[in-house]
mmCIF file of C-alpha atoms in Angstrom:
data_model
loop_
_atom_site.group_PDB
_atom_site.id
_atom_site.type_symbol
_atom_site.label_atom_id
_atom_site.label_comp_id
_atom_site.label_asym_id
_atom_site.label_seq_id
_atom_site.Cartn_x
_atom_site.Cartn_y
_atom_site.Cartn_z
ATOM 1 C CA MET K 180 0.156 0.008 -0.223
ATOM 2 C CA ARG K 181 1.327 3.169 -1.187
ATOM 3 C CA ARG K 182 -0.051 6.411 -0.422
ATOM 4 C CA LEU K 183 -0.435 9.190 -3.101
ATOM 5 C CA SER K 184 1.353 12.502 -2.801
ATOM 6 C CA GLY K 185 -0.405 15.966 -2.590
ATOM 7 C CA LEU K 186 0.428 16.594 -6.033
ATOM 8 C CA ASP K 187 -0.448 13.114 -7.537
ATOM 9 C CA ALA K 188 -3.887 13.744 -5.478
ATOM 10 C CA ALA K 189 -4.184 17.319 -7.203
ATOM 11 C CA PHE K 190 -4.206 15.632 -10.506
ATOM 12 C CA LEU K 191 -7.023 13.719 -9.621
ATOM 13 C CA ALA K 192 -9.012 16.833 -8.031
ATOM 14 C CA LEU K 193 -8.335 18.596 -10.923
ATOM 15 C CA GLU K 194 -10.404 16.417 -13.353
ATOM 16 C CA THR K 195 -13.648 17.494 -14.595
ATOM 17 C CA PRO K 196 -15.868 15.877 -17.118
ATOM 18 C CA HIS K 197 -14.358 17.957 -19.730
ATOM 19 C CA SER K 198 -10.608 17.733 -18.464
ATOM 20 C CA THR K 199 -8.777 14.343 -18.054
ATOM 21 C CA GLY K 200 -5.674 14.144 -16.117
ATOM 22 C CA HIS K 201 -3.854 11.454 -17.856
ATOM 23 C CA VAL K 202 -0.978 11.499 -20.462
ATOM 24 C CA GLY K 203 -0.596 9.516 -23.436
ATOM 25 C CA GLY K 204 2.045 8.199 -25.944
ATOM 26 C CA LEU K 205 1.520 7.192 -29.411
ATOM 27 C CA SER K 206 4.213 4.759 -31.166
ATOM 28 C CA ILE K 207 3.615 4.335 -34.914
ATOM 29 C CA LEU K 208 4.925 0.818 -36.178
ATOM 30 C CA ASP K 209 6.299 -0.677 -39.565
ATOM 31 C CA PRO K 210 5.975 -4.531 -39.042
ATOM 32 C CA SER K 211 7.479 -5.113 -42.404
ATOM 33 C CA THR K 212 10.580 -6.461 -40.760
ATOM 34 C CA ALA K 213 9.159 -7.952 -37.781
ATOM 35 C CA THR K 214 10.169 -11.912 -37.202
ATOM 36 C CA GLN K 215 6.655 -12.261 -35.850
ATOM 37 C CA GLU K 216 2.911 -10.810 -36.574
ATOM 38 C CA LEU K 217 1.950 -8.333 -34.149
ATOM 39 C CA ASN K 218 -1.718 -9.019 -32.755
ATOM 40 C CA LEU K 219 -3.342 -8.249 -29.695
ATOM 41 C CA GLU K 220 -2.446 -11.360 -28.311
ATOM 42 C CA ARG K 221 1.202 -11.020 -29.165
ATOM 43 C CA LEU K 222 1.047 -7.474 -27.793
ATOM 44 C CA ILE K 223 -0.658 -8.887 -24.439
ATOM 45 C CA SER K 224 2.019 -11.787 -24.316
ATOM 46 C CA VAL K 225 4.815 -9.242 -24.335
ATOM 47 C CA LEU K 226 3.197 -6.478 -21.619
ATOM 48 C CA GLU K 227 1.664 -9.046 -19.182
ATOM 49 C CA PRO K 228 4.763 -10.417 -17.816
ATOM 50 C CA ARG K 229 6.667 -6.990 -17.783
ATOM 51 C CA LEU K 230 3.754 -5.465 -15.756
ATOM 52 C CA ALA K 231 5.282 -7.033 -12.218
ATOM 53 C CA LEU K 232 8.374 -4.419 -13.151
ATOM 54 C CA VAL K 233 5.974 -1.298 -12.737
ATOM 55 C CA PRO K 234 3.412 -2.418 -9.839
ATOM 56 C CA VAL K 235 1.538 0.725 -10.348
ATOM 57 C CA MET K 236 0.137 -0.630 -13.397
ATOM 58 C CA ARG K 237 -1.396 -3.568 -11.169
ATOM 59 C CA GLN K 238 -2.706 -1.168 -8.597
ATOM 60 C CA ARG K 239 -6.156 0.722 -8.287
ATOM 61 C CA LEU K 240 -6.897 3.926 -5.895
ATOM 62 C CA VAL K 241 -8.725 3.282 -2.999
ATOM 63 C CA ASP K 242 -9.963 6.181 -1.046
ATOM 64 C CA VAL K 243 -9.462 6.675 2.913
ATOM 65 C CA PRO K 244 -12.591 6.778 4.603
ATOM 66 C CA PHE K 245 -14.148 10.162 5.391
ATOM 67 C CA GLY K 246 -11.155 11.742 2.887
ATOM 68 C CA LEU K 247 -9.138 12.091 6.011
ATOM 69 C CA ASP K 248 -6.092 11.692 3.935
ATOM 70 C CA GLN K 249 -4.774 11.012 0.474
ATOM 71 C CA PRO K 250 -6.116 7.714 -1.697
ATOM 72 C CA VAL K 251 -3.470 4.948 -1.495
ATOM 73 C CA TRP K 252 -2.520 2.482 -4.378
ATOM 74 C CA ILE K 253 -3.329 -1.164 -3.562
ATOM 75 C CA ASP K 254 -2.828 -4.296 -5.776
ATOM 76 C CA ASP K 255 -5.816 -5.066 -8.102
ATOM 77 C CA GLU K 256 -7.082 -8.523 -6.814
ATOM 78 C CA TYR K 257 -9.191 -8.626 -9.638
ATOM 79 C CA PHE K 258 -6.637 -7.340 -12.645
ATOM 80 C CA ASP K 259 -7.573 -8.359 -16.071
ATOM 81 C CA VAL K 260 -4.865 -7.283 -18.615
ATOM 82 C CA GLU K 261 -7.204 -7.904 -21.439
ATOM 83 C CA TYR K 262 -9.423 -5.018 -19.927
ATOM 84 C CA HIS K 263 -6.355 -2.924 -20.247
ATOM 85 C CA VAL K 264 -5.025 -3.988 -23.533
ATOM 86 C CA ARG K 265 -7.242 -3.345 -26.252
ATOM 87 C CA GLU K 266 -7.390 -3.633 -30.269
ATOM 88 C CA ILE K 267 -9.025 -1.102 -32.787
ATOM 89 C CA ALA K 268 -8.923 -0.934 -36.486
ATOM 90 C CA LEU K 269 -9.324 1.893 -38.825
ATOM 91 C CA PRO K 270 -11.073 1.695 -42.177
ATOM 92 C CA LYS K 271 -8.381 0.531 -44.491
ATOM 93 C CA PRO K 272 -6.426 2.291 -45.374
ATOM 94 C CA GLY K 273 -6.346 4.185 -42.281
ATOM 95 C CA ASN K 274 -4.350 7.587 -42.999
ATOM 96 C CA ASP K 275 -2.735 9.586 -40.416
ATOM 97 C CA GLU K 276 -5.749 11.920 -39.801
ATOM 98 C CA GLN K 277 -7.879 8.970 -39.129
ATOM 99 C CA LEU K 278 -5.772 7.841 -36.643
ATOM 100 C CA ALA K 279 -5.112 11.250 -35.088
ATOM 101 C CA GLU K 280 -8.920 11.431 -34.715
ATOM 102 C CA GLN K 281 -9.300 8.124 -32.940
ATOM 103 C CA VAL K 282 -6.294 8.757 -30.953
ATOM 104 C CA SER K 283 -8.293 11.851 -29.602
ATOM 105 C CA ARG K 284 -11.231 10.174 -29.094
ATOM 106 C CA ILE K 285 -9.604 7.605 -26.912
ATOM 107 C CA HIS K 286 -7.608 10.182 -25.011
ATOM 108 C CA ALA K 287 -10.620 12.157 -24.223
ATOM 109 C CA ARG K 288 -12.513 9.508 -22.107
ATOM 110 C CA PRO K 289 -11.613 9.387 -18.443
ATOM 111 C CA LEU K 290 -9.905 6.108 -16.864
ATOM 112 C CA ASP K 291 -11.775 4.030 -14.711
ATOM 113 C CA ARG K 292 -10.846 4.738 -11.216
ATOM 114 C CA ALA K 293 -12.058 1.584 -10.138
ATOM 115 C CA LYS K 294 -9.197 -0.221 -11.981
ATOM 116 C CA PRO K 295 -5.640 0.476 -12.562
ATOM 117 C CA LEU K 296 -5.202 3.852 -14.343
ATOM 118 C CA TRP K 297 -3.522 2.707 -17.729
ATOM 119 C CA GLU K 298 -4.861 1.627 -21.131
ATOM 120 C CA THR K 299 -3.094 0.475 -24.015
ATOM 121 C CA TYR K 300 -4.654 0.308 -27.634
ATOM 122 C CA LEU K 301 -3.419 -1.667 -30.853
ATOM 123 C CA ILE K 302 -4.535 0.297 -33.574
ATOM 124 C CA THR K 303 -4.624 -1.724 -37.226
ATOM 125 C CA GLY K 304 -5.581 -0.644 -40.364
ATOM 126 C CA LEU K 305 -3.017 2.160 -41.205
ATOM 127 C CA GLU K 306 -2.039 2.755 -44.709
ATOM 128 C CA GLY K 307 1.208 1.189 -45.976
ATOM 129 C CA GLY K 308 0.603 -1.849 -43.587
ATOM 130 C CA ARG K 309 1.553 0.260 -40.350
ATOM 131 C CA MET K 310 0.016 0.073 -36.914
ATOM 132 C CA ALA K 311 0.228 2.155 -33.968
ATOM 133 C CA VAL K 312 0.132 1.624 -30.089
ATOM 134 C CA TYR K 313 -1.299 4.318 -28.077
ATOM 135 C CA THR K 314 -0.883 3.989 -24.164
ATOM 136 C CA LYS K 315 -2.392 6.395 -21.493
ATOM 137 C CA LEU K 316 -1.720 6.701 -18.155
ATOM 138 C CA HIS K 317 -2.881 8.602 -15.218
ATOM 139 C CA HIS K 318 -0.778 11.654 -14.195
ATOM 140 C CA ALA K 319 -1.464 10.627 -10.420
ATOM 141 C CA ALA K 320 0.710 7.353 -11.280
ATOM 142 C CA ILE K 321 3.626 8.539 -13.230
ATOM 143 C CA ASP K 322 5.280 11.638 -14.230
ATOM 144 C CA GLY K 323 6.863 12.797 -17.346
ATOM 145 C CA VAL K 324 10.349 11.113 -16.644
ATOM 146 C CA SER K 325 8.901 8.090 -15.196
ATOM 147 C CA GLY K 326 6.263 7.778 -18.044
ATOM 148 C CA VAL K 327 9.361 7.219 -20.579
ATOM 149 C CA GLU K 328 11.034 5.049 -18.434
ATOM 150 C CA ILE K 329 7.945 2.841 -18.000
ATOM 151 C CA LEU K 330 7.265 2.601 -21.566
ATOM 152 C CA ALA K 331 10.887 1.616 -22.008
ATOM 153 C CA LEU K 332 10.325 -1.169 -19.540
ATOM 154 C CA LEU K 333 7.199 -2.286 -21.255
ATOM 155 C CA PHE K 334 7.895 -2.341 -24.775
ATOM 156 C CA ASP K 335 10.981 -3.219 -26.773
ATOM 157 C CA LEU K 336 12.761 -0.566 -28.749
ATOM 158 C CA THR K 337 14.261 -2.884 -31.024
ATOM 159 C CA PRO K 338 12.774 -5.653 -33.440
ATOM 160 C CA GLU K 339 14.931 -8.083 -30.962
ATOM 161 C CA PRO K 340 12.908 -9.287 -27.957
ATOM 162 C CA ARG K 341 14.565 -9.057 -24.961
#
């Protein structure tokens, strides 16, 4: 159990129906040189064992009774990676404008506070055989520097897996 800092709690408190507190990252992939097909099952099989490296990815927030202190992170005993990793397809051949529109729709939706505060989307159907991976994480769970570090732990930066 880890208590939220005052700053991280402020990121939660500043959310409104029109303003979210999460950050996102988009990677556009060219799978033409990949040794294995990238599909939802493969993405989950790469991510799932690495989630242990980033405990907050399997934790959810719990409010302290009567709001006497900041919320705390606890392990989510019902964690389901398939809730957090999803696949969507653009109508082929999807262009960059369609991708930007879809990502903006995904980003506009708030994260479910009853679950760990992140989602990853495999986006297929891009022109030229490209694919994209969009990940959003709540700012209460990460900051800018740790966000880059987290994504480097979860994803391989080269075609060769670890």
